[in-house]
Amino acid sequence: MKEENATAKERPAKVAKRDPEGVRRDILTVAMEEFSQNGLSGARIDEIAARTRTSKRMIYYYFGDKEGLYQRVLEEAYGKVRGGESDLELDGLDPQAALERLCRFTFDHHRRHPDFIRMVMIENIHHGRHMQVSQTIRGLNRPAIEALEGVLKRGQESGVFRTGVDPLELHWQISALSFFNVSNSATFSHIFGGELFTDDGQERLSAHVAEMVLRYVLRPDHIPTRVQDD
Amino acid sequence: MKEENATAKERPAKVAKRDPEGVRRDILTVAMEEFSQNGLSGARIDEIAARTRTSKRMIYYYFGDKEGLYQRVLEEAYGKVRGGESDLELDGLDPQAALERLCRFTFDHHRRHPDFIRMVMIENIHHGRHMQVSQTIRGLNRPAIEALEGVLKRGQESGVFRTGVDPLELHWQISALSFFNVSNSATFSHIFGGELFTDDGQERLSAHVAEMVLRYVLRPDHIPTRVQDD
DNA sequence: GGCCTTATGTACTGCTTGGTTAATAAGATT
DNA sequence: AATCTTATTAACCAAGCAGTACATAAGGCC
């Protein structure tokens, strides 16, 4: 069990006796769970250390202090959910379909990354105090707006969308609906029951979020009239 | 400074040497600030005690332990924002106006109670674990749904609203937009700038939230056509 | 005015927890 | 192989903090 594979030296081998980057990642992964679960002050460094394959000392070695670790975890969280919008190939769809797809994607994407959502919630509790480094984060979110901007413009040009809809505001609205769905599911379902949070309910919500957005931007005469009560 | 006003014994005087209820309220008020600001684990009992006119001992005397206090604060928060909807006199308005009013009220109401919002955020971080006592809380939120239900029905009967809109879902949507506006203002403005959170921006958002909801429920032929870009 | 219950002040405690000290092992460098 | 830098271990510490023990004062009640 010493070091049977002393070969492969040129490429930094995965299973090196020393593996700083691996240790870093290990810590970050565990820390993300702990922070997103318990918040900044609720998280326990000892707990993180225990669930890591390293020791507490290493956390301080790589991240300085608790806040430093938290900050990196936050950045990590934003990084983990970046992109996506770019892979949607919205340009290949007509504006209406593109917008619907964007909505549904956003809704779903949020749903699939609850720990990211929780990190953002936590950061908001702290008034966004740890986001000053936002240069990175800021850059990651521009594409979302730009994608939306493109779709809106195309829709307006082809006459199916009304004008006077601000892309930033629309992004805000889509985000609100998608974010709230994850962030407040606990309290909401406690109060009103869990119907909306079953698989069925979520599918309905997703559809209706998209519908709401579409009805918001479509010119009234382009809203498809369907059987009124379905 | 002994007790100069030994009179007025029949009515529980405000400035009684002993004032249990006052002490309770004092603690709750301060605790609400501390908890909503710092979360459950971030809040410090000593800090609460210090900012109270009583001592730490009293906190434990009345509330048992930290969680007990938190729980009461949470209930208090829900209680503080209850009602409101009932005072709106929606029945006096046509459905369209009523719905718009309800939206704008909700948006504004959330905005005016940031500490309530924060308590709900915090509780969601804790997966709503402290809301089991929700009988009270549950009751406080029914009226909101009922008000909405009433308006929707009237609108459908008079033919201006389409059918097939679920009141609970619509409430969810309005809540999402109103809640997110407060809960995520820190991170959102960090990323996209603060334009949406100036007085002007908020007025615009409020209007557009209402507009979005209205366009969602109005039958297309009843959507007022206005100058397209305003 | 004794007695019982409710309310309150002071001081203390023990565990939790973020952070550190000191020593050392593994690679890199030459 | 000597040296220097980076990575890692294990034990330790002091402050912070939730919760308590103990004593006692007010007020109600008869």
Short mmCIF file of C-alpha atoms (C1' of nucleotides) in Angstrom, two decimals:
data_model
loop_
_atom_site.label_atom_id
_atom_site.label_comp_id
_atom_site.label_asym_id
_atom_site.label_seq_id
_atom_site.Cartn_x
_atom_site.Cartn_y
_atom_site.Cartn_z
CA MET A 1 0.00 0.00 0.00
CA LYS A 2 3.03 2.24 -0.20
CA GLU A 3 3.09 3.66 -3.69
CA GLU A 4 2.69 1.00 -6.28
CA ASN A 5 2.23 3.38 -9.16
CA ALA A 6 5.33 5.50 -8.95
CA THR A 7 5.07 5.85 -12.71
CA ALA A 8 3.19 8.52 -14.60
CA LYS A 9 5.00 11.45 -13.16
CA GLU A 10 4.64 13.94 -15.98
CA ARG A 11 0.88 14.14 -15.72
CA PRO A 12 -0.22 15.04 -12.17
CA ALA A 13 -1.69 11.67 -11.35
CA LYS A 14 -5.08 11.43 -9.68
CA VAL A 15 -4.00 9.24 -6.85
CA ALA A 16 -0.96 11.11 -5.66
CA LYS A 17 0.08 10.73 -2.09
CA ARG A 18 -0.01 14.50 -2.02
CA ASP A 19 -2.98 15.99 -3.78
CA PRO A 20 -3.51 19.63 -2.82
CA GLU A 21 -6.09 20.38 -5.47
CA GLY A 22 -8.01 17.28 -4.55
CA VAL A 23 -7.97 18.26 -0.92
CA ARG A 24 -9.23 21.72 -1.78
CA ARG A 25 -12.06 20.33 -3.81
CA ASP A 26 -12.91 17.83 -1.15
CA ILE A 27 -13.14 20.56 1.42
CA LEU A 28 -15.21 22.78 -0.86
CA THR A 29 -17.65 20.01 -1.62
CA VAL A 30 -18.23 19.12 1.98
CA ALA A 31 -18.32 22.76 3.00
CA MET A 32 -20.97 23.50 0.39
CA GLU A 33 -23.20 20.86 1.91
CA GLU A 34 -22.60 22.06 5.42
CA PHE A 35 -23.05 25.76 4.67
CA SER A 36 -26.05 25.36 2.42
CA GLN A 37 -27.63 23.19 5.04
CA ASN A 38 -26.85 25.22 8.14
CA GLY A 39 -25.97 28.71 7.07
CA LEU A 40 -22.84 30.67 7.78
CA SER A 41 -23.10 30.73 11.55
CA GLY A 42 -24.85 27.39 11.75
CA ALA A 43 -22.13 25.55 9.89
CA ARG A 44 -19.46 23.89 11.99
CA ILE A 45 -15.87 23.81 10.88
CA ASP A 46 -15.28 20.70 12.94
CA GLU A 47 -18.17 19.02 11.21
CA ILE A 48 -16.80 19.91 7.81
CA ALA A 49 -13.38 18.67 8.83
CA ALA A 50 -14.81 15.42 10.11
CA ARG A 51 -16.57 14.68 6.84
CA THR A 52 -13.51 15.51 4.82
CA ARG A 53 -10.69 13.10 4.26
CA THR A 54 -8.38 15.79 5.65
CA SER A 55 -8.10 17.64 8.90
CA LYS A 56 -9.37 20.92 10.23
CA ARG A 57 -5.95 22.42 9.94
CA MET A 58 -6.10 22.09 6.18
CA ILE A 59 -9.25 24.17 6.00
CA TYR A 60 -7.46 27.04 7.65
CA TYR A 61 -4.38 26.37 5.58
CA TYR A 62 -6.27 26.76 2.32
CA PHE A 63 -9.05 29.15 3.19
CA GLY A 64 -7.78 31.25 6.05
CA ASP A 65 -10.88 31.35 8.16
CA LYS A 66 -14.54 30.42 8.20
CA GLU A 67 -15.64 33.43 6.21
CA GLY A 68 -12.96 32.80 3.65
CA LEU A 69 -14.23 29.29 3.17
CA TYR A 70 -17.81 30.49 3.00
CA GLN A 71 -16.90 33.04 0.40
CA ARG A 72 -15.23 30.48 -1.81
CA VAL A 73 -18.17 28.14 -1.41
CA LEU A 74 -20.49 30.91 -2.48
CA GLU A 75 -18.46 31.61 -5.59
CA GLU A 76 -18.36 27.90 -6.24
CA ALA A 77 -22.10 27.72 -6.00
CA TYR A 78 -22.58 30.45 -8.55
CA GLY A 79 -20.02 28.83 -10.79
CA LYS A 80 -21.68 25.44 -10.61
CA VAL A 81 -24.92 26.72 -12.05
CA ARG A 82 -23.47 29.00 -14.68
CA GLY A 83 -23.98 28.55 -18.34
CA GLY A 84 -26.83 26.34 -19.36
CA GLU A 85 -28.66 29.14 -21.06
CA SER A 86 -26.05 29.10 -23.79
CA ASP A 87 -26.72 25.46 -24.59
CA LEU A 88 -30.40 26.03 -25.15
CA GLU A 89 -30.09 26.86 -28.84
CA LEU A 90 -32.89 29.33 -28.56
CA ASP A 91 -32.10 30.83 -31.92
CA GLY A 92 -33.37 27.76 -33.62
CA LEU A 93 -36.85 28.26 -32.22
CA ASP A 94 -39.52 30.80 -32.92
CA PRO A 95 -39.62 33.48 -30.21
CA GLN A 96 -42.64 32.08 -28.50
CA ALA A 97 -41.23 28.60 -28.22
CA ALA A 98 -37.84 30.00 -27.25
CA LEU A 99 -39.29 32.01 -24.39
CA GLU A 100 -41.30 29.08 -23.16
CA ARG A 101 -38.23 26.92 -23.26
CA LEU A 102 -36.18 29.49 -21.41
CA CYS A 103 -38.80 29.72 -18.70
CA ARG A 104 -39.11 26.02 -18.28
CA PHE A 105 -35.38 25.59 -18.30
CA THR A 106 -34.92 28.24 -15.61
CA PHE A 107 -37.63 26.77 -13.46
CA ASP A 108 -36.17 23.32 -13.78
CA HIS A 109 -32.61 24.45 -13.35
CA HIS A 110 -33.41 26.12 -10.06
CA ARG A 111 -35.22 23.05 -8.95
CA ARG A 112 -32.26 20.87 -9.71
CA HIS A 113 -29.85 22.98 -7.68
CA PRO A 114 -31.39 23.42 -4.28
CA ASP A 115 -28.05 23.88 -2.57
CA PHE A 116 -27.27 26.77 -4.85
CA ILE A 117 -30.63 28.29 -4.00
CA ARG A 118 -29.94 27.83 -0.33
CA MET A 119 -26.57 29.50 -0.60
CA VAL A 120 -28.20 32.49 -2.24
CA MET A 121 -30.87 32.61 0.44
CA ILE A 122 -28.21 32.53 3.10
CA GLU A 123 -26.21 35.20 1.39
CA ASN A 124 -29.29 37.37 1.25
CA ILE A 125 -29.78 36.90 4.95
CA HIS A 126 -26.34 38.41 5.25
CA HIS A 127 -27.32 41.29 2.99
CA GLY A 128 -25.00 40.04 0.26
CA ARG A 129 -22.05 41.13 2.33
CA HIS A 130 -19.82 38.37 0.97
CA MET A 131 -20.43 39.01 -2.69
CA GLN A 132 -18.17 42.00 -3.10
CA VAL A 133 -15.94 39.75 -5.19
CA SER A 134 -18.80 39.69 -7.58
CA GLN A 135 -16.78 40.35 -10.70
CA THR A 136 -16.83 36.64 -11.37
CA ILE A 137 -20.41 36.19 -10.35
CA ARG A 138 -21.56 39.23 -12.24
CA GLY A 139 -20.07 37.91 -15.42
CA LEU A 140 -21.80 34.57 -15.04
CA ASN A 141 -25.22 36.10 -15.09
CA ARG A 142 -24.95 38.41 -18.06
CA PRO A 143 -25.65 35.63 -20.57
CA ALA A 144 -29.05 35.00 -19.04
CA ILE A 145 -30.11 38.57 -19.68
CA GLU A 146 -28.63 38.58 -23.12
CA ALA A 147 -30.41 35.41 -24.14
CA LEU A 148 -33.66 36.92 -22.98
CA GLU A 149 -32.92 40.18 -24.72
CA GLY A 150 -32.38 38.38 -28.00
CA VAL A 151 -35.59 36.42 -27.79
CA LEU A 152 -37.60 39.47 -26.87
CA LYS A 153 -36.22 41.45 -29.74
CA ARG A 154 -36.93 38.73 -32.25
CA GLY A 155 -40.45 38.40 -30.95
CA GLN A 156 -41.07 42.09 -31.20
CA GLU A 157 -39.72 42.25 -34.70
CA SER A 158 -41.93 39.46 -35.87
CA GLY A 159 -44.89 41.15 -34.26
CA VAL A 160 -45.93 38.45 -31.81
CA PHE A 161 -44.51 40.16 -28.74
CA ARG A 162 -45.53 43.53 -27.54
CA THR A 163 -42.88 46.16 -26.99
CA GLY A 164 -42.12 47.94 -23.76
CA VAL A 165 -41.03 44.86 -21.87
CA ASP A 166 -37.72 45.34 -20.09
CA PRO A 167 -35.44 42.28 -20.34
CA LEU A 168 -33.97 42.84 -16.90
CA GLU A 169 -37.41 43.06 -15.35
CA LEU A 170 -38.58 39.99 -17.18
CA HIS A 171 -35.54 38.10 -16.02
CA TRP A 172 -36.34 39.26 -12.51
CA GLN A 173 -39.87 37.94 -12.84
CA ILE A 174 -38.82 34.57 -14.20
CA SER A 175 -36.18 34.29 -11.51
CA ALA A 176 -38.64 35.22 -8.81
CA LEU A 177 -41.07 32.50 -9.79
CA SER A 178 -38.37 29.88 -10.22
CA PHE A 179 -36.45 30.80 -7.11
CA PHE A 180 -39.40 31.07 -4.77
CA ASN A 181 -40.54 27.66 -5.87
CA VAL A 182 -37.47 26.15 -4.28
CA SER A 183 -36.65 28.61 -1.55
CA ASN A 184 -40.07 28.74 0.06
CA SER A 185 -41.38 25.29 -0.54
CA ALA A 186 -40.99 24.36 3.13
CA THR A 187 -43.10 27.13 4.61
CA PHE A 188 -45.52 27.27 1.73
CA SER A 189 -46.34 23.62 1.89
CA HIS A 190 -46.60 23.77 5.66
CA ILE A 191 -49.26 26.41 5.33
CA PHE A 192 -51.12 25.39 2.21
CA GLY A 193 -50.32 21.73 1.90
CA GLY A 194 -47.94 20.03 -0.46
CA GLU A 195 -50.08 19.74 -3.55
CA LEU A 196 -47.94 22.15 -5.52
CA PHE A 197 -44.76 20.29 -4.72
CA THR A 198 -45.58 16.84 -5.93
CA ASP A 199 -44.16 15.89 -9.32
CA ASP A 200 -47.53 16.64 -10.79
CA GLY A 201 -47.85 19.95 -9.06
CA GLN A 202 -44.40 21.00 -10.12
CA GLU A 203 -45.11 20.17 -13.71
CA ARG A 204 -48.25 22.25 -13.54
CA LEU A 205 -46.41 25.12 -11.89
CA SER A 206 -43.66 25.00 -14.45
CA ALA A 207 -46.18 25.14 -17.26
CA HIS A 208 -48.12 27.93 -15.67
CA VAL A 209 -45.03 29.98 -14.97
CA ALA A 210 -44.15 29.77 -18.62
CA GLU A 211 -47.72 30.56 -19.54
CA MET A 212 -47.76 33.57 -17.27
CA VAL A 213 -44.61 34.91 -18.82
CA LEU A 214 -45.84 34.30 -22.32
CA ARG A 215 -49.17 35.96 -21.72
CA TYR A 216 -47.23 38.86 -20.26
CA VAL A 217 -45.22 39.47 -23.42
CA LEU A 218 -47.49 38.23 -26.18
CA ARG A 219 -49.64 40.73 -27.98
CA PRO A 220 -53.20 39.87 -26.95
CA ASP A 221 -54.22 38.92 -30.45
CA HIS A 222 -51.46 36.36 -30.52
CA ILE A 223 -52.41 34.57 -27.36
CA PRO A 224 -53.60 31.16 -28.42
CA THR A 225 -57.20 30.67 -27.43
CA ARG A 226 -57.71 27.25 -26.03
CA VAL A 227 -60.58 25.47 -24.43
CA GLN A 228 -61.22 27.67 -21.48
CA ASP A 229 -61.32 25.13 -18.73
CA ASP A 230 -58.96 22.28 -19.31
CA MET B 1 -37.67 56.66 43.00
CA LYS B 2 -39.41 54.10 45.19
CA GLU B 3 -43.00 53.93 44.09
CA GLU B 4 -44.59 57.31 43.95
CA ASN B 5 -47.69 56.20 42.14
CA ALA B 6 -49.07 53.48 44.32
CA THR B 7 -52.51 54.57 43.12
CA ALA B 8 -54.37 53.22 40.10
CA LYS B 9 -54.45 49.67 41.19
CA GLU B 10 -57.65 48.47 39.55
CA ARG B 11 -56.45 48.97 35.97
CA PRO B 12 -53.14 47.20 35.30
CA ALA B 13 -51.14 50.37 35.04
CA LYS B 14 -48.58 50.79 32.29
CA VAL B 15 -45.77 51.63 34.62
CA ALA B 16 -46.13 48.84 37.11
CA LYS B 17 -43.11 47.78 39.02
CA ARG B 18 -43.95 44.30 37.86
CA ASP B 19 -45.04 44.01 34.27
CA PRO B 20 -44.76 40.44 33.02
CA GLU B 21 -46.60 41.02 29.78
CA GLY B 22 -44.54 44.07 29.05
CA VAL B 23 -41.37 42.14 29.67
CA ARG B 24 -42.50 39.38 27.36
CA ARG B 25 -43.29 41.81 24.62
CA ASP B 26 -40.03 43.62 25.13
CA ILE B 27 -38.11 40.39 24.77
CA LEU B 28 -40.09 39.35 21.73
CA THR B 29 -39.53 42.65 20.00
CA VAL B 30 -35.81 42.64 20.54
CA ALA B 31 -35.56 38.95 19.72
CA MET B 32 -37.39 39.50 16.45
CA GLU B 33 -34.78 42.02 15.42
CA GLU B 34 -31.91 39.81 16.46
CA PHE B 35 -33.27 36.63 14.90
CA SER B 36 -34.40 38.22 11.67
CA GLN B 37 -31.05 39.88 11.38
CA ASN B 38 -28.80 36.97 12.30
CA GLY B 39 -30.78 33.81 11.93
CA LEU B 40 -31.41 31.14 14.51
CA SER B 41 -27.84 30.11 15.11
CA GLY B 42 -26.44 33.55 14.42
CA ALA B 43 -28.60 35.23 17.04
CA ARG B 44 -27.09 35.69 20.47
CA ILE B 45 -29.16 35.34 23.59
CA ASP B 46 -26.78 37.60 25.45
CA GLU B 47 -27.19 40.24 22.79
CA ILE B 48 -30.96 40.03 23.03
CA ALA B 49 -30.76 40.24 26.81
CA ALA B 50 -28.48 43.24 26.65
CA ARG B 51 -30.86 45.17 24.43
CA THR B 52 -33.82 44.31 26.60
CA ARG B 53 -34.71 46.15 29.74
CA THR B 54 -34.63 42.80 31.51
CA SER B 55 -32.05 40.14 32.02
CA LYS B 56 -31.12 36.92 30.29
CA ARG B 57 -32.71 35.00 33.08
CA MET B 58 -36.12 36.27 32.05
CA ILE B 59 -35.74 34.99 28.52
CA TYR B 60 -35.30 31.49 29.84
CA TYR B 61 -38.01 32.02 32.38
CA TYR B 62 -40.58 32.90 29.75
CA PHE B 63 -39.42 31.00 26.71
CA GLY B 64 -37.54 28.01 28.00
CA ASP B 65 -34.66 27.99 25.58
CA LYS B 66 -33.38 29.59 22.41
CA GLU B 67 -35.53 27.50 20.13
CA GLY B 68 -38.58 28.24 22.20
CA LEU B 69 -37.94 31.92 21.83
CA TYR B 70 -37.31 31.57 18.12
CA GLN B 71 -40.53 29.69 17.70
CA ARG B 72 -42.55 32.36 19.42
CA VAL B 73 -40.84 35.05 17.40
CA LEU B 74 -41.74 33.19 14.24
CA GLU B 75 -45.38 32.97 15.23
CA GLU B 76 -45.26 36.61 16.19
CA ALA B 77 -43.91 37.49 12.78
CA TYR B 78 -46.73 35.69 11.02
CA GLY B 79 -49.18 37.31 13.36
CA LYS B 80 -47.87 40.78 12.74
CA VAL B 81 -48.55 40.63 9.04
CA ARG B 82 -51.90 38.88 9.22
CA GLY B 83 -55.09 40.39 8.05
CA GLY B 84 -54.78 43.32 5.76
CA GLU B 85 -56.45 41.51 2.93
CA SER B 86 -59.70 41.74 4.78
CA ASP B 87 -59.51 45.52 4.96
CA LEU B 88 -59.13 45.88 1.23
CA GLU B 89 -62.84 46.00 0.49
CA LEU B 90 -62.30 44.18 -2.74
CA ASP B 91 -66.00 43.50 -3.12
CA GLY B 92 -66.60 47.14 -3.90
CA LEU B 93 -64.43 46.97 -6.98
CA ASP B 94 -64.84 45.31 -10.32
CA PRO B 95 -62.83 42.08 -10.52
CA GLN B 96 -60.10 43.56 -12.61
CA ALA B 97 -59.52 46.49 -10.29
CA ALA B 98 -59.84 44.22 -7.28
CA LEU B 99 -57.17 41.86 -8.52
CA GLU B 100 -54.84 44.69 -9.35
CA ARG B 101 -55.37 46.14 -5.92
CA LEU B 102 -54.71 42.80 -4.27
CA CYS B 103 -51.47 42.40 -6.18
CA ARG B 104 -50.24 45.83 -5.42
CA PHE B 105 -51.21 45.47 -1.81
CA THR B 106 -49.37 42.18 -1.46
CA PHE B 107 -46.29 43.54 -3.14
CA ASP B 108 -46.30 46.57 -0.93
CA HIS B 109 -47.15 44.68 2.20
CA HIS B 110 -44.17 42.39 1.76
CA ARG B 111 -41.97 45.35 1.10
CA ARG B 112 -43.09 47.00 4.29
CA HIS B 113 -42.31 43.97 6.44
CA PRO B 114 -38.76 42.96 5.67
CA ASP B 115 -38.21 41.38 9.05
CA PHE B 116 -41.16 39.10 8.49
CA ILE B 117 -39.70 38.14 5.12
CA ARG B 118 -36.36 37.44 6.73
CA MET B 119 -37.94 35.26 9.38
CA VAL B 120 -39.63 33.22 6.67
CA MET B 121 -36.37 32.94 4.74
CA ILE B 122 -34.63 31.75 7.86
CA GLU B 123 -37.36 29.29 8.62
CA ASN B 124 -37.06 27.90 5.12
CA ILE B 125 -33.36 27.44 5.63
CA HIS B 126 -34.39 25.26 8.54
CA HIS B 127 -36.83 23.37 6.32
CA GLY B 128 -39.76 24.80 8.21
CA ARG B 129 -38.89 22.62 11.16
CA HIS B 130 -40.24 25.12 13.68
CA MET B 131 -43.62 25.62 12.10
CA GLN B 132 -45.25 22.44 13.34
CA VAL B 133 -47.35 24.69 15.53
CA SER B 134 -48.77 26.00 12.34
CA GLN B 135 -52.40 25.78 13.36
CA THR B 136 -52.24 29.47 14.15
CA ILE B 137 -50.18 30.33 11.14
CA ARG B 138 -52.25 28.22 8.83
CA GLY B 139 -55.36 30.01 9.90
CA LEU B 140 -53.84 33.41 9.26
CA ASN B 141 -53.23 32.66 5.62
CA ARG B 142 -56.56 31.23 4.60
CA PRO B 143 -58.16 34.65 4.14
CA ALA B 144 -55.64 35.52 1.45
CA ILE B 145 -56.67 32.55 -0.63
CA GLU B 146 -60.31 33.15 0.00
CA ALA B 147 -60.11 36.77 -1.05
CA LEU B 148 -58.43 35.72 -4.24
CA GLU B 149 -60.93 32.96 -4.81
CA GLY B 150 -63.76 35.42 -4.53
CA VAL B 151 -62.31 37.86 -6.98
CA LEU B 152 -61.51 35.15 -9.49
CA LYS B 153 -65.00 33.77 -9.34
CA ARG B 154 -66.58 37.14 -9.85
CA GLY B 155 -64.32 37.83 -12.79
CA GLN B 156 -65.12 34.54 -14.39
CA GLU B 157 -68.84 35.05 -13.93
CA SER B 158 -68.73 38.45 -15.52
CA GLY B 159 -66.74 37.02 -18.40
CA VAL B 160 -63.59 39.12 -18.12
CA PHE B 161 -61.45 36.41 -16.54
CA ARG B 162 -60.72 33.12 -18.15
CA THR B 163 -61.48 29.95 -16.24
CA GLY B 164 -59.02 27.28 -15.31
CA VAL B 165 -56.94 29.44 -13.02
CA ASP B 166 -56.30 27.85 -9.66
CA PRO B 167 -56.55 30.31 -6.77
CA LEU B 168 -53.85 28.59 -4.78
CA GLU B 169 -51.47 28.68 -7.70
CA LEU B 170 -52.23 32.28 -8.39
CA HIS B 171 -51.61 33.12 -4.78
CA TRP B 172 -48.34 31.26 -5.06
CA GLN B 173 -47.39 33.32 -8.08
CA ILE B 174 -48.26 36.64 -6.51
CA SER B 175 -46.42 35.64 -3.35
CA ALA B 176 -43.38 34.56 -5.30
CA LEU B 177 -43.08 37.87 -7.08
CA SER B 178 -43.69 39.89 -3.94
CA PHE B 179 -41.51 37.81 -1.70
CA PHE B 180 -38.54 37.52 -4.01
CA ASN B 181 -38.53 41.27 -4.41
CA VAL B 182 -37.62 41.66 -0.77
CA SER B 183 -35.80 38.43 -0.06
CA ASN B 184 -33.36 38.58 -2.94
CA SER B 185 -32.82 42.28 -3.36
CA ALA B 186 -29.31 42.07 -1.94
CA THR B 187 -27.89 39.49 -4.31
CA PHE B 188 -29.93 40.63 -7.27
CA SER B 189 -28.80 44.20 -7.04
CA HIS B 190 -25.24 43.09 -6.46
CA ILE B 191 -25.33 41.25 -9.75
CA PHE B 192 -27.53 43.42 -11.91
CA GLY B 193 -27.29 46.78 -10.25
CA GLY B 194 -29.84 48.53 -8.09
CA GLU B 195 -32.08 50.07 -10.73
CA LEU B 196 -35.01 47.87 -9.79
CA PHE B 197 -34.78 48.77 -6.14
CA THR B 198 -34.98 52.51 -6.27
CA ASP B 199 -38.34 54.03 -5.43
CA ASP B 200 -38.94 54.39 -9.13
CA GLY B 201 -37.90 50.87 -9.94
CA GLN B 202 -40.09 49.46 -7.23
CA GLU B 203 -43.09 51.36 -8.45
CA ARG B 204 -42.47 49.99 -11.91
CA LEU B 205 -42.04 46.46 -10.59
CA SER B 206 -45.18 46.70 -8.54
CA ALA B 207 -47.13 47.85 -11.57
CA HIS B 208 -45.68 45.16 -13.78
CA VAL B 209 -46.30 42.43 -11.27
CA ALA B 210 -49.94 43.43 -11.21
CA GLU B 211 -49.95 43.66 -14.97
CA MET B 212 -48.43 40.23 -15.31
CA VAL B 213 -51.05 38.73 -13.04
CA LEU B 214 -53.86 40.49 -14.82
CA ARG B 215 -52.72 39.44 -18.25
CA TYR B 216 -52.49 35.93 -16.88
CA VAL B 217 -56.13 35.78 -15.85
CA LEU B 218 -57.83 38.16 -18.26
CA ARG B 219 -59.41 36.72 -21.34
CA PRO B 220 -57.28 37.97 -24.22
CA ASP B 221 -60.09 40.01 -25.71
CA HIS B 222 -60.42 41.87 -22.44
CA ILE B 223 -56.80 42.91 -22.16
CA PRO B 224 -56.78 46.65 -22.61
CA THR B 225 -54.72 47.59 -25.63
CA ARG B 226 -52.56 50.52 -24.82
CA VAL B 227 -49.88 52.39 -26.61
CA GLN B 228 -47.37 49.64 -27.09
CA ASP B 229 -44.25 51.30 -25.84
CA ASP B 230 -44.88 53.67 -23.00
"C1'" DG C 1 -49.52 39.86 58.29
"C1'" DG C 2 -48.30 35.27 57.24
"C1'" DC C 3 -48.12 32.33 53.02
"C1'" DC C 4 -47.89 30.95 48.49
"C1'" DT C 5 -47.09 31.89 43.72
"C1'" DT C 6 -45.08 34.63 40.29
"C1'" DA C 7 -41.32 37.29 38.77
"C1'" DT C 8 -36.53 38.92 38.84
"C1'" DG C 9 -31.35 39.92 39.69
"C1'" DT C 10 -26.53 38.08 40.12
"C1'" DA C 11 -23.18 35.17 39.42
"C1'" DC C 12 -21.60 31.07 37.64
"C1'" DT C 13 -20.52 26.86 34.63
"C1'" DG C 14 -19.25 23.73 31.34
"C1'" DC C 15 -19.29 22.62 26.74
"C1'" DT C 16 -18.79 24.16 22.06
"C1'" DT C 17 -16.14 26.04 18.60
"C1'" DG C 18 -13.20 29.02 15.71
"C1'" DG C 19 -8.61 29.34 15.44
"C1'" DT C 20 -3.45 28.26 16.61
"C1'" DT C 21 1.22 26.22 17.88
"C1'" DA C 22 4.77 23.42 17.01
"C1'" DA C 23 6.67 19.77 14.81
"C1'" DT C 24 7.31 17.07 10.60
"C1'" DA C 25 6.77 14.75 6.22
"C1'" DA C 26 6.70 14.94 1.11
"C1'" DG C 27 8.22 17.07 -3.18
"C1'" DA C 28 10.76 20.36 -5.63
"C1'" DT C 29 15.28 22.55 -6.57
"C1'" DT C 30 20.04 22.69 -7.08
"C1'" DA D 1 22.14 14.72 -0.79
"C1'" DA D 2 21.56 19.08 1.17
"C1'" DT D 3 18.16 22.61 1.21
"C1'" DC D 4 14.01 24.92 0.70
"C1'" DT D 5 9.15 25.14 0.03
"C1'" DT D 6 4.70 23.19 0.32
"C1'" DA D 7 1.50 20.20 2.53
"C1'" DT D 8 -0.13 17.77 6.63
"C1'" DT D 9 -0.76 15.93 11.53
"C1'" DA D 10 -2.02 16.03 16.29
"C1'" DA D 11 -2.63 18.34 20.36
"C1'" DC D 12 -3.98 22.52 22.35
"C1'" DC D 13 -6.34 27.06 23.79
"C1'" DA D 14 -9.10 30.89 24.89
"C1'" DA D 15 -13.29 33.10 23.98
"C1'" DG D 16 -18.03 32.67 23.27
"C1'" DC D 17 -22.26 31.21 24.54
"C1'" DA D 18 -26.45 28.54 25.90
"C1'" DG D 19 -28.22 27.39 29.93
"C1'" DT D 20 -28.45 27.16 35.56
"C1'" DA D 21 -28.21 27.64 40.73
"C1'" DC D 22 -29.45 30.29 44.19
"C1'" DA D 23 -31.27 33.78 46.49
"C1'" DT D 24 -35.00 37.10 46.91
"C1'" DA D 25 -38.40 40.48 46.02
"C1'" DA D 26 -43.48 41.57 44.69
"C1'" DG D 27 -47.98 40.88 44.70
"C1'" DG D 28 -52.21 38.28 45.49
"C1'" DC D 29 -55.09 36.01 48.93
"C1'" DC D 30 -57.28 34.74 53.19
#
